[in-house]
Coordinates of N, CA and C in Angstrom, one line a residue:
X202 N 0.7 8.3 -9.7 CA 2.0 7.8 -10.3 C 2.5 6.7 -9.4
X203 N 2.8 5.7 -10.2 CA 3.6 4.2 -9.2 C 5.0 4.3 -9.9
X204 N 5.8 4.2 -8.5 CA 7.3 3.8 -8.9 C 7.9 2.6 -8.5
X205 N 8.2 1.6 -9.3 CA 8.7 0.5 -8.7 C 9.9 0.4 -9.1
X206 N 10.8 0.5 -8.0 CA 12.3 0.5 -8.4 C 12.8 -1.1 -8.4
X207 N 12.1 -1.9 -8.1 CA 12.7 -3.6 -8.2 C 11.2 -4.5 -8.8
X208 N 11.2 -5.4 -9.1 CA 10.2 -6.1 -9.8 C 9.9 -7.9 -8.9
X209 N 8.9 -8.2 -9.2 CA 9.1 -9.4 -8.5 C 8.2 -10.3 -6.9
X210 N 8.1 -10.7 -6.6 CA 7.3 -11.2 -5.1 C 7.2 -12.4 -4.9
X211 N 6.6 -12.5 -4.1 CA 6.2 -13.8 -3.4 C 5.3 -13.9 -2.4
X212 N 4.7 -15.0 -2.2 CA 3.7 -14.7 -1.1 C 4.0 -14.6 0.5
X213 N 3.3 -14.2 0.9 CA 4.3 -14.3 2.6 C 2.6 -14.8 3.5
X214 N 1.5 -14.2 2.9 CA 0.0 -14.6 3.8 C -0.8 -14.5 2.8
X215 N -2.2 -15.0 3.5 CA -3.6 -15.3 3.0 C -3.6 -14.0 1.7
X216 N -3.5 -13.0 1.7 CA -4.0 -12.2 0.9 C -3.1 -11.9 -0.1
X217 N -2.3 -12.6 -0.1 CA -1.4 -12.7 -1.4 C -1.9 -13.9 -2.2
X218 N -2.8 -14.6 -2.2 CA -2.8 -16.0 -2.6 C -3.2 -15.8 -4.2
X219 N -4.3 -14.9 -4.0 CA -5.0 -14.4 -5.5 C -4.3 -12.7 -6.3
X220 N -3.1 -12.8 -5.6 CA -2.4 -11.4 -6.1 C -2.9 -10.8 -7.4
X221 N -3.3 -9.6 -7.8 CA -3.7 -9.2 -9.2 C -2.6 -9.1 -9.6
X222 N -1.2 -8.5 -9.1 CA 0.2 -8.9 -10.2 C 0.9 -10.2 -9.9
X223 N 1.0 -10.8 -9.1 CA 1.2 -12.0 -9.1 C 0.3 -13.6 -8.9
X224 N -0.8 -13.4 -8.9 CA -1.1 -14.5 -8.4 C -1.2 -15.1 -9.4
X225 N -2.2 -16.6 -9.8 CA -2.4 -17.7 -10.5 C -2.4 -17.1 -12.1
X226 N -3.4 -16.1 -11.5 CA -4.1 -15.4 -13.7 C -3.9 -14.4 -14.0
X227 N -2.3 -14.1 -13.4 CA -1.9 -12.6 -13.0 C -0.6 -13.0 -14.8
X228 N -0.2 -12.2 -15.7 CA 0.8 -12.3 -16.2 C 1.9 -12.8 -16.2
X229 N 2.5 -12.2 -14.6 CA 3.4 -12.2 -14.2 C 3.3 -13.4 -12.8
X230 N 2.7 -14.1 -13.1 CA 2.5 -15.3 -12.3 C 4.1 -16.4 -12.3
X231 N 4.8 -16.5 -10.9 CA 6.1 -17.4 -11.3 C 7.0 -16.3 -11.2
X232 N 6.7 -15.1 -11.4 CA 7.8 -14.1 -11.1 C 8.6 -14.3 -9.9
X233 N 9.3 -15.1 -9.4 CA 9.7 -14.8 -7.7 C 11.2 -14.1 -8.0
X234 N 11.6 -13.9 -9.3 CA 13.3 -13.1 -8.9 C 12.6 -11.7 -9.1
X235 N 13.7 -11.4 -7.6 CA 13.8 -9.5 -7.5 C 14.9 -8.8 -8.0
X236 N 14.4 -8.6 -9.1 CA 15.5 -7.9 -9.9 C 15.1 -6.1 -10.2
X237 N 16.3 -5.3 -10.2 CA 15.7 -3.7 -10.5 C 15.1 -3.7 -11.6
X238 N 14.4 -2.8 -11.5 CA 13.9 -2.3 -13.1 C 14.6 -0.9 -13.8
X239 N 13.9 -0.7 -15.1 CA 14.8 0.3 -15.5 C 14.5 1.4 -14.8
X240 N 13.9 1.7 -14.1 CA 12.9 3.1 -13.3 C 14.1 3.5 -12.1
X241 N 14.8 2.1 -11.7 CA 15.2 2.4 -10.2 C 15.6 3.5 -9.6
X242 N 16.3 4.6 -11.1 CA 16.7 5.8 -10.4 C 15.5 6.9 -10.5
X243 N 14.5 6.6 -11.2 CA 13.6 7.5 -11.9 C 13.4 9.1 -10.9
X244 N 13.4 8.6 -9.7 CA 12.8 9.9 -9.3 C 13.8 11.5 -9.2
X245 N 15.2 11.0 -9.2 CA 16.3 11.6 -9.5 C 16.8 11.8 -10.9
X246 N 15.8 11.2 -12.2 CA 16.3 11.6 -13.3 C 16.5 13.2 -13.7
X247 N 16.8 13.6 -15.0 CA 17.0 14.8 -15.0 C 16.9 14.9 -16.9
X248 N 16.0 16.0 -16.8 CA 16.2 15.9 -18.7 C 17.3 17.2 -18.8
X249 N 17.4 17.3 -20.5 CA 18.4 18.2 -20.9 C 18.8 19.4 -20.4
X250 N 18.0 20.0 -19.8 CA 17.8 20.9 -19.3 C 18.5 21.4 -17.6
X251 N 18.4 19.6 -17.1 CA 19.0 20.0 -15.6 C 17.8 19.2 -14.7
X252 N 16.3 19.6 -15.4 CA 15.5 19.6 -14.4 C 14.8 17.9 -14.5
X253 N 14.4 18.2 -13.1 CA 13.9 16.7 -12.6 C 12.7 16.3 -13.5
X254 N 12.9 15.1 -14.0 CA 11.4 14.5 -15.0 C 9.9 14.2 -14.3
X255 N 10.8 13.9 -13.3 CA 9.1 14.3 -12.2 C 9.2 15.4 -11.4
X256 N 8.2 15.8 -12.1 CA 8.2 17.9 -11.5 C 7.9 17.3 -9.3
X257 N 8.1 18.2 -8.5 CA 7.2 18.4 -7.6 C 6.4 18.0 -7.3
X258 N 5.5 18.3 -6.1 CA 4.2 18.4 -5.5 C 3.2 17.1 -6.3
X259 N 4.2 15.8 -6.4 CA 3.4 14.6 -7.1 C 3.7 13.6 -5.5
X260 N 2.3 12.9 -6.0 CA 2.1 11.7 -4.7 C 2.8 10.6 -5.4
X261 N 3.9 9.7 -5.0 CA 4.3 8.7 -5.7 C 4.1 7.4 -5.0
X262 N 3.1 6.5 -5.6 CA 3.1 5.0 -5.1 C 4.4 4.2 -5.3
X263 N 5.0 4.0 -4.3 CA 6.3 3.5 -4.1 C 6.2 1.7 -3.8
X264 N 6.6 0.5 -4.9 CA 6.7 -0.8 -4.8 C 5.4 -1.5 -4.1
X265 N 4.1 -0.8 -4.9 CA 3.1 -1.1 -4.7 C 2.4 -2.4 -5.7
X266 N 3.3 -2.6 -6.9 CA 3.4 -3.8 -7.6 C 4.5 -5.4 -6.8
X267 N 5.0 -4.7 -5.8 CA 6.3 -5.7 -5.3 C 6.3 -5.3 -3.9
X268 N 6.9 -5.5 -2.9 CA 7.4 -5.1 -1.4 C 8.7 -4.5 -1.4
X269 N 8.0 -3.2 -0.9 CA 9.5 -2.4 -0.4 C 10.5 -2.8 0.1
X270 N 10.1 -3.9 1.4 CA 11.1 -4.7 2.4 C 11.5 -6.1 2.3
X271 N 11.3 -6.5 0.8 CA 11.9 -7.7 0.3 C 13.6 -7.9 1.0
X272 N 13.6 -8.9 1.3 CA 15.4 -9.4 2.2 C 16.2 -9.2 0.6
X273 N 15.7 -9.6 -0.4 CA 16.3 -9.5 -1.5 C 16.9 -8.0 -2.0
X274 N 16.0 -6.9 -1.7 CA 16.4 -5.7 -2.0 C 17.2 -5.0 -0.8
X275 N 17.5 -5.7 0.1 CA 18.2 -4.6 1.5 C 19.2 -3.4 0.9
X276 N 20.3 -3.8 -0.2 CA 21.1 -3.1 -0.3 C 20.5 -2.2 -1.5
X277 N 19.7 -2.2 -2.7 CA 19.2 -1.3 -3.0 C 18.4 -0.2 -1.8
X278 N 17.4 -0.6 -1.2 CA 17.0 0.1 -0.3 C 17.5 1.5 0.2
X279 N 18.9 1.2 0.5 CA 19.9 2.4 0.6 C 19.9 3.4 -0.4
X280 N 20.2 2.9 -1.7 CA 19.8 3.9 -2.6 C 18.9 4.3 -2.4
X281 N 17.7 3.5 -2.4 CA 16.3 4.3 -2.8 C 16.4 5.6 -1.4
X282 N 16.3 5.2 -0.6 CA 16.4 5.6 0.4 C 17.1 7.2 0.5
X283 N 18.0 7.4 -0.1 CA 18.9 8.1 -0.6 C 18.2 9.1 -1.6
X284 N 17.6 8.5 -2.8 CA 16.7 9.2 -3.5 C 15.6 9.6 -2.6
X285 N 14.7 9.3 -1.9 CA 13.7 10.0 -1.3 C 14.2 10.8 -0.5
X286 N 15.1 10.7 -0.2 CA 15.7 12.1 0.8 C 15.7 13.5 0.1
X287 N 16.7 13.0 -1.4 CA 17.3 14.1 -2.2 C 15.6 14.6 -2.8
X288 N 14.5 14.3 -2.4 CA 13.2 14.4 -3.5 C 12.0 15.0 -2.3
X289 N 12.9 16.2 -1.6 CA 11.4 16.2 -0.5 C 10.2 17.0 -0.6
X290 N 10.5 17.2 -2.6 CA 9.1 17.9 -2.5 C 8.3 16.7 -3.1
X291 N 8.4 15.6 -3.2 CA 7.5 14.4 -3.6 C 7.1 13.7 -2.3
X292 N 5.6 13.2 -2.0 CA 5.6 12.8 -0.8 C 5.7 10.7 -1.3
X293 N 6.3 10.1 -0.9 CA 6.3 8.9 -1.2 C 5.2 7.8 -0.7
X294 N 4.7 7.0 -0.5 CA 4.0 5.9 -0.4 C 4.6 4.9 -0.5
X295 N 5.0 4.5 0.8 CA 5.3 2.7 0.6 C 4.0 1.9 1.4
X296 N 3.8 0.7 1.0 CA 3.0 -0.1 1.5 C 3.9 -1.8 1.7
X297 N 3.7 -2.3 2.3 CA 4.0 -3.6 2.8 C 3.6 -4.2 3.8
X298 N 3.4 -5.7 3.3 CA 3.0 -6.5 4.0 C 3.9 -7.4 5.0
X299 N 5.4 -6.7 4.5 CA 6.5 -7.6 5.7 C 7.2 -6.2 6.9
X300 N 6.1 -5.5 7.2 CA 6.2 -4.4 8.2 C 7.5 -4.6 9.2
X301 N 7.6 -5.7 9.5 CA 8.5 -6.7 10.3 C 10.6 -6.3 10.2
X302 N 10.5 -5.9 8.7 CA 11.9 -5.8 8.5 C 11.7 -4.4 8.3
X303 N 11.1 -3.6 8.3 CA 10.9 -2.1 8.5 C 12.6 -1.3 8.8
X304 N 13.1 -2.0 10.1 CA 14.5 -1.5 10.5 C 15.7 -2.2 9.8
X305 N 15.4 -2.6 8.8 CA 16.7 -3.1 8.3 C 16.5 -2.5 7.1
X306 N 17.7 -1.8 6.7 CA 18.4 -1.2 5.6 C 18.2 0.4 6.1
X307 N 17.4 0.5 7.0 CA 16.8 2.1 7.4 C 18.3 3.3 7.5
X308 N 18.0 4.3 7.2 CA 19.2 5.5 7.2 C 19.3 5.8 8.0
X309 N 20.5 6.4 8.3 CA 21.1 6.8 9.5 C 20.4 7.6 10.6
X310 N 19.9 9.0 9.3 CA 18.9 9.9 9.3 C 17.6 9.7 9.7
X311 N 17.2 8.5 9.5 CA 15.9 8.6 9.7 C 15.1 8.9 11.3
X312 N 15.8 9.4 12.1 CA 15.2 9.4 13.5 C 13.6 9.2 13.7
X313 N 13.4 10.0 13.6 CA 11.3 9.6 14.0 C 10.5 9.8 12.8
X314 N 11.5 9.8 11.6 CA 11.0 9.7 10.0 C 11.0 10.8 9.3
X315 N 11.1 10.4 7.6 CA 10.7 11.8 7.1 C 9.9 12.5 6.6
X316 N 9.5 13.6 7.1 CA 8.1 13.8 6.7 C 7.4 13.5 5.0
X317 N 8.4 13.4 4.3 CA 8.1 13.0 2.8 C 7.4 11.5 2.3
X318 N 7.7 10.5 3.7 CA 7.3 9.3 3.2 C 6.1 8.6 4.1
X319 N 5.3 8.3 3.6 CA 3.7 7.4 4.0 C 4.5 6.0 4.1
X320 N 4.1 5.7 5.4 CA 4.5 4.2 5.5 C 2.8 3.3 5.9
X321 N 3.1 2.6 4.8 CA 1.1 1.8 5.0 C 1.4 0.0 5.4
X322 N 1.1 -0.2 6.5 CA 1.2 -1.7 6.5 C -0.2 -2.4 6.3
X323 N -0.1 -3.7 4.9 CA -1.2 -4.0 4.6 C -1.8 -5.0 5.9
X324 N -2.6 -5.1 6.4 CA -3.7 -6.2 6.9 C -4.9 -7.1 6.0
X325 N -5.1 -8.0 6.3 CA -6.3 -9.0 5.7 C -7.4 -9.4 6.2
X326 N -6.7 -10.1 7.5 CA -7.6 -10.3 8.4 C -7.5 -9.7 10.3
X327 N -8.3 -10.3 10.8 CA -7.7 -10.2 12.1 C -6.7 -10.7 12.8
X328 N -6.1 -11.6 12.5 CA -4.9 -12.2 12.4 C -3.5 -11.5 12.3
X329 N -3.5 -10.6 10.9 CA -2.8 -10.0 10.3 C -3.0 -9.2 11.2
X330 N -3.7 -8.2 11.3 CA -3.9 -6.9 11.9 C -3.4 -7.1 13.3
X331 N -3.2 -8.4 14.1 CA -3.1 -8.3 15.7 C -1.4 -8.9 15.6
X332 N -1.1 -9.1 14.5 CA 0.8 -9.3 14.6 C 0.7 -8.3 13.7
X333 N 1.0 -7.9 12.9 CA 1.5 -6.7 12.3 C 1.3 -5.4 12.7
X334 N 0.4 -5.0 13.1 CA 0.2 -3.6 13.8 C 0.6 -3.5 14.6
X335 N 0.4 -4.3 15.7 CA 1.5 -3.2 16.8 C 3.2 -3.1 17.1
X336 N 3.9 -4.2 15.9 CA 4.8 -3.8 15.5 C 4.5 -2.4 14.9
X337 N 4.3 -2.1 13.6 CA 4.1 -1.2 13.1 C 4.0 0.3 14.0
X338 N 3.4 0.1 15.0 CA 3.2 1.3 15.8 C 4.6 1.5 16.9
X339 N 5.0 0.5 16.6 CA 6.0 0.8 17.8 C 7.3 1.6 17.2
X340 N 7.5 1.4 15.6 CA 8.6 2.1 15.2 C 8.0 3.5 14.9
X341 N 9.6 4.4 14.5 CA 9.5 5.7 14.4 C 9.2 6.2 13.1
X342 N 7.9 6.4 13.0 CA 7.4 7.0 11.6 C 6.7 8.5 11.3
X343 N 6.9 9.0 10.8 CA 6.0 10.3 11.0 C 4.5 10.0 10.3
X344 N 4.8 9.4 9.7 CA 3.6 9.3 8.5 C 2.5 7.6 8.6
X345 N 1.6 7.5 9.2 CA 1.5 5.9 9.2 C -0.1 6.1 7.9
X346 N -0.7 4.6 7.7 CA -1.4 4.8 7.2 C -1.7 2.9 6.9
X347 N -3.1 2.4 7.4 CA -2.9 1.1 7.0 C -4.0 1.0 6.1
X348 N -3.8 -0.5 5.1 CA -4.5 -0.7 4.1 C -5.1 -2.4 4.4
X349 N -6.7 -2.3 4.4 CA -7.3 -3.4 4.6 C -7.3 -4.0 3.5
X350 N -6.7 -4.7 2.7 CA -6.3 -5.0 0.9 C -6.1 -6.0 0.8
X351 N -6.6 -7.4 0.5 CA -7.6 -7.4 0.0 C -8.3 -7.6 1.6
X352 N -9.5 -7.4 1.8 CA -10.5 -7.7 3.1 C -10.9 -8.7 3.1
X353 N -10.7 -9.8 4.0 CA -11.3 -11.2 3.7 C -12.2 -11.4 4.8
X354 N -12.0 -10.3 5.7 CA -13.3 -10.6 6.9 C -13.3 -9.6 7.6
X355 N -14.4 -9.2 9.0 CA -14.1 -8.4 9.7 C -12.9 -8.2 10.4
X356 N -12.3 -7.1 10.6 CA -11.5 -6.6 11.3 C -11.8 -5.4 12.1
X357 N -11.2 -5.4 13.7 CA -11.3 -4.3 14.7 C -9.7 -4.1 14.6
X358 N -10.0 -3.2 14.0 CA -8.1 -1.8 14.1 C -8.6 -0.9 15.6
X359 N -9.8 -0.9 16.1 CA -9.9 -0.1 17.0 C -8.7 0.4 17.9
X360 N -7.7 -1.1 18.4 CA -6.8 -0.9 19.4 C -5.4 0.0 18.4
X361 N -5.5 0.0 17.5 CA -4.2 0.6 16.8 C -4.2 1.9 15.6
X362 N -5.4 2.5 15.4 CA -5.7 3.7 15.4 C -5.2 5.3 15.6
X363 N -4.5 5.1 17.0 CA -3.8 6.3 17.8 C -2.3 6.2 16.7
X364 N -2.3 7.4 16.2 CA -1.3 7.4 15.0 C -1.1 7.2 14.1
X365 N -2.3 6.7 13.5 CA -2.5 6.2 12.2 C -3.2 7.7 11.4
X366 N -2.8 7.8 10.1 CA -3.6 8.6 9.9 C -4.4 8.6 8.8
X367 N -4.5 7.0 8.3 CA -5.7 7.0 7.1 C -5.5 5.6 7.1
X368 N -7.4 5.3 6.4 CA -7.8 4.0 6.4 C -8.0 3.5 4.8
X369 N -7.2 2.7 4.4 CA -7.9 2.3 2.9 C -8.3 0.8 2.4
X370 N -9.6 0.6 2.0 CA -10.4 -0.7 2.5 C -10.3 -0.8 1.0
X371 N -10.2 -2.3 0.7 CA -10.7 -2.7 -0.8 C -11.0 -4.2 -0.6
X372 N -10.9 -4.7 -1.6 CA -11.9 -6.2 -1.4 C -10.9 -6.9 -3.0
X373 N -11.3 -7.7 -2.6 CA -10.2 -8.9 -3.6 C -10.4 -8.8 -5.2
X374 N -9.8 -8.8 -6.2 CA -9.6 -8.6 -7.8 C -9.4 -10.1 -8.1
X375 N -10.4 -10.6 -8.9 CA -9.8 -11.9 -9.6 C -10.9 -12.5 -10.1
X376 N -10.7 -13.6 -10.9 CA -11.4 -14.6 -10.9 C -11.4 -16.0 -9.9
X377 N -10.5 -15.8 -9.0 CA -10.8 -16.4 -7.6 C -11.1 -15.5 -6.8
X378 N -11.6 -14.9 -6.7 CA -11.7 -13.6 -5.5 C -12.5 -14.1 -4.3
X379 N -12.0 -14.0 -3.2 CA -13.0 -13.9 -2.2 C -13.9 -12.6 -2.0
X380 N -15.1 -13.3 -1.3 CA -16.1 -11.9 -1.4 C -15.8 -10.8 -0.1
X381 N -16.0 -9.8 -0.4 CA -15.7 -9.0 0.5 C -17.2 -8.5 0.7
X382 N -17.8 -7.8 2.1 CA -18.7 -7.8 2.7 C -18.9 -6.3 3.0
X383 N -20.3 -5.5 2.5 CA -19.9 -4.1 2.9 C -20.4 -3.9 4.3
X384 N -20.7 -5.1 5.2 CA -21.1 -5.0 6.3 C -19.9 -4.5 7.0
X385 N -18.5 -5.5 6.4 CA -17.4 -5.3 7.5 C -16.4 -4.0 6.5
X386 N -16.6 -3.5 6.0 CA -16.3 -2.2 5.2 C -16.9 -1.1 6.0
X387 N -18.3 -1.0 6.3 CA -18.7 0.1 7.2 C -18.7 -0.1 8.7
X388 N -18.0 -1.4 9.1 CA -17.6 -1.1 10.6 C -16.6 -0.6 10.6
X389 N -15.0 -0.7 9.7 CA -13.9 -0.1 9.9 C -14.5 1.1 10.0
X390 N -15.3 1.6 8.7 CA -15.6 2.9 8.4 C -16.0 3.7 9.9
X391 N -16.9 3.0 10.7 CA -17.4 3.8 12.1 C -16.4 4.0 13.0
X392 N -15.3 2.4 13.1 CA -14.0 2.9 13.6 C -13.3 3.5 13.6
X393 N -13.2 4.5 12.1 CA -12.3 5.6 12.0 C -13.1 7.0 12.2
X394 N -14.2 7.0 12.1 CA -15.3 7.9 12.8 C -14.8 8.1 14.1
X395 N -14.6 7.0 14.8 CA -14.1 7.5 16.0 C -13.6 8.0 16.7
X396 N -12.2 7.1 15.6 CA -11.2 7.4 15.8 C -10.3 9.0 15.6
X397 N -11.2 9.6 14.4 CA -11.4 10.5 13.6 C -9.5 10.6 12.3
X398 N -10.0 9.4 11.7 CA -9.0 8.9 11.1 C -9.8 8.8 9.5
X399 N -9.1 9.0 8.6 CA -9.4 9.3 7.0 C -9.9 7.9 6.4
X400 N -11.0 7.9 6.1 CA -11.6 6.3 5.3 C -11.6 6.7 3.7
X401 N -10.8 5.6 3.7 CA -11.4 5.6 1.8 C -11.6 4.0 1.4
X402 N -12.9 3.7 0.7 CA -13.1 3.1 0.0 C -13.1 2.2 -1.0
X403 N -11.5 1.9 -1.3 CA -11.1 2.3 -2.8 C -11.8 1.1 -3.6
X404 N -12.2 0.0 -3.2 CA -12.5 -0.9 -4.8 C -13.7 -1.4 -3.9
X405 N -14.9 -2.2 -4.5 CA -15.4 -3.1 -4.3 C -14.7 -5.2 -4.2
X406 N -13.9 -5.1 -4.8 CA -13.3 -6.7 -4.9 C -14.9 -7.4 -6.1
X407 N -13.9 -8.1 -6.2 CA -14.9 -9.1 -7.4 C -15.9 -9.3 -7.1
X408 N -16.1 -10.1 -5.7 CA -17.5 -10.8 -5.0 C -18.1 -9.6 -4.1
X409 N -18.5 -8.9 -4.5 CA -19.5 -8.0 -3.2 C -20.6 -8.1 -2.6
X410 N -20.8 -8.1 -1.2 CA -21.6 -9.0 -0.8 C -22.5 -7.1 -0.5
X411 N -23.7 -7.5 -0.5 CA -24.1 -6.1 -0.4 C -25.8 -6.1 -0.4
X412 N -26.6 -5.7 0.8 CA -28.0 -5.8 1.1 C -28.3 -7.5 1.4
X413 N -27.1 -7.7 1.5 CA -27.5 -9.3 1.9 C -27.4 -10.4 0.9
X414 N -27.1 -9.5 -0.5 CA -26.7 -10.8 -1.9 C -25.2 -10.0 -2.1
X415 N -24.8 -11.3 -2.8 CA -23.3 -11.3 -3.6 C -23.5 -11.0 -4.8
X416 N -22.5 -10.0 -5.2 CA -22.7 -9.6 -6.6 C -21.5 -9.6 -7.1
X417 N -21.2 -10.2 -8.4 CA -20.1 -9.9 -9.4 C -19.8 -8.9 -10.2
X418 N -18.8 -8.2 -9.7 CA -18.7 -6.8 -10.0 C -18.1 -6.6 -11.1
X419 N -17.8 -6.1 -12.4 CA -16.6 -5.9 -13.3 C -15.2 -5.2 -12.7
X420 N -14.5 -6.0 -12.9 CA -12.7 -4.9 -12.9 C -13.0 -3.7 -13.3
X421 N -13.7 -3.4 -13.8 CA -13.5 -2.2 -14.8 C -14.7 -1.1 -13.6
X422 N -15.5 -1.6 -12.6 CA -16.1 -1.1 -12.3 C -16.2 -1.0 -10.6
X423 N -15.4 -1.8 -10.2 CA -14.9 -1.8 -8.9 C -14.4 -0.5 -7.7
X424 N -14.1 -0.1 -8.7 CA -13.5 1.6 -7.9 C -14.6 2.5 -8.0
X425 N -15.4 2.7 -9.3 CA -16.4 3.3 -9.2 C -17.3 2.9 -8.6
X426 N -17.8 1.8 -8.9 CA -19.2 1.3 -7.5 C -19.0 1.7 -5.7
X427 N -17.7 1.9 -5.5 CA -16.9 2.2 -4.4 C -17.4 3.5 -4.1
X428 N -16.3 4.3 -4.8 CA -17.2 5.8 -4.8 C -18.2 6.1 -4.6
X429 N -19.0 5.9 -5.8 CA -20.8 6.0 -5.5 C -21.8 5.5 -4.3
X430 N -20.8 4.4 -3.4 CA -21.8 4.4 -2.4 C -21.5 5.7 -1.4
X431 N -20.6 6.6 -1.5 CA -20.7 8.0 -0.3 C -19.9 7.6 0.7
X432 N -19.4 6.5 0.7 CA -19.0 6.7 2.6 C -17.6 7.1 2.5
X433 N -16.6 7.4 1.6 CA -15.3 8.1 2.2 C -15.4 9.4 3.2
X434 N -14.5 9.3 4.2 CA -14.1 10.6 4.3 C -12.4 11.0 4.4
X435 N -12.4 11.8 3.7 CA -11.4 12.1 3.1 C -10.5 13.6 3.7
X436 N -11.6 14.5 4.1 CA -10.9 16.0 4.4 C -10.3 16.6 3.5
X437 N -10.0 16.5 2.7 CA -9.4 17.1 1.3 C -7.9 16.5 1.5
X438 N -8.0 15.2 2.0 CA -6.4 14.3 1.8 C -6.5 14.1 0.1
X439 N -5.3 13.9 -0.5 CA -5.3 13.7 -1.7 C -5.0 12.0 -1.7
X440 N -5.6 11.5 -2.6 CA -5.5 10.0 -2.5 C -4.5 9.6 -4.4
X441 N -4.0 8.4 -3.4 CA -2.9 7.8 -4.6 C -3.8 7.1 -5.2

């Protein structure tokens, strides 16, 4: 289940360039106002009855179409914020790429985090990965989790690992896609072997470079070709 309580983005790095909700041959291409949507309160709704419209014990992808930490949304944030508190049997999922403003709009409450929410900071390259992660590690989260999304080259997370607790690799969506390479897909994979940190797989990307040729994958078949090569490991984590 995705919840996006605001709508909207913009690019901030390299791996936004070919965005599947925003970039060039995305629908919503030109979208740069952040405005709420009708969802914003959704996870606190309530039908006739009293009871909450999202039952319990659901994983919710949280502003995985937009950035949680847009400057635009700071004072919504509070709310949301507010709702994930009141919702501790839903575990949340945020992901972003501006890890950076992490402490602004943050709750009072939140001392070393709450156990209800996954905070995922995306990476691209190695670049990304050596300014944004060790911020990322330095603040107080209970829950970390980074996502290689889209992959545009190898990356060593080796140094930033310790506290992390899941790895999720995918490869670029588009008709501009860069190719992603399963060579540098199964080194993260050995580095979380190591590390003994959770790999998943999740897409091939358009261009998959694989036995040494590039192949053009279908959208439609990208997650499955993923799967079928074996290499997640998972431990019976439940994946969003």
């Amino acid at each position: 289940m995705n919840w996006e309580p605001w709508t909207g983005c913009y690019k901030i790095s390299d791996g936004c360039t070919n965005c599947y909700f925003y970039g060039p041959h995305a629908k919503r291409y030109g979208q740069n106002n952040v405005e709420k949507t009708d969802k914003f309160d959704w996870p606190i709704r309530r039908n006739a009855k009293g009871e909450y419209n999202i039952k319990g014990n659901k994983i919710l992808a949280t502003c995985f179409a937009t950035d949680f930490f847009l400057p635009e949304a700071d004072e919504w944030r509070k709310e949301v914020w507010a709702m994930i508190r009141e919702r501790t049997d839903i575990d949340f999922l945020i992901l972003t790429k501006r890890i950076d403003r992490f402490l602004v709009s943050l709750p009072e409450d939140w001392g070393g985090g709450y156990d209800n929410v996954n905070i995922g900071c995306t990476v691209e390259n190695q670049a990304k990965a050596d300014e944004r992660l060790p911020l990322f590690l330095s603040y107080p989260i209970k829950r970390r989790f980074i996502a290689c999304a889209p992959l545009l080259e190898a990356i060593d997370l080796t140094p930033y690992l310790d506290g992390v607790e899941h790895v999720t690799v995918g490869g670029e969506t588009g008709r501009d896609a860069r190719e992603c390479d399963y060579d540098w897909v199964l080194d993260i994979r050995e580095q979380c072997v190591k590390a003994d940190v959770t790999f998943w797989f999740k897409n091939t990307g358009s261009l998959f470079k694989y036995d040494g040729a590039v192949q053009k994958i279908n959208p439609y078949k990208q997650t499955g070709m993923a799967k079928e090569l074996g290499i997640n490991i998972l431990n019976g984590k439940r994946l969003f």
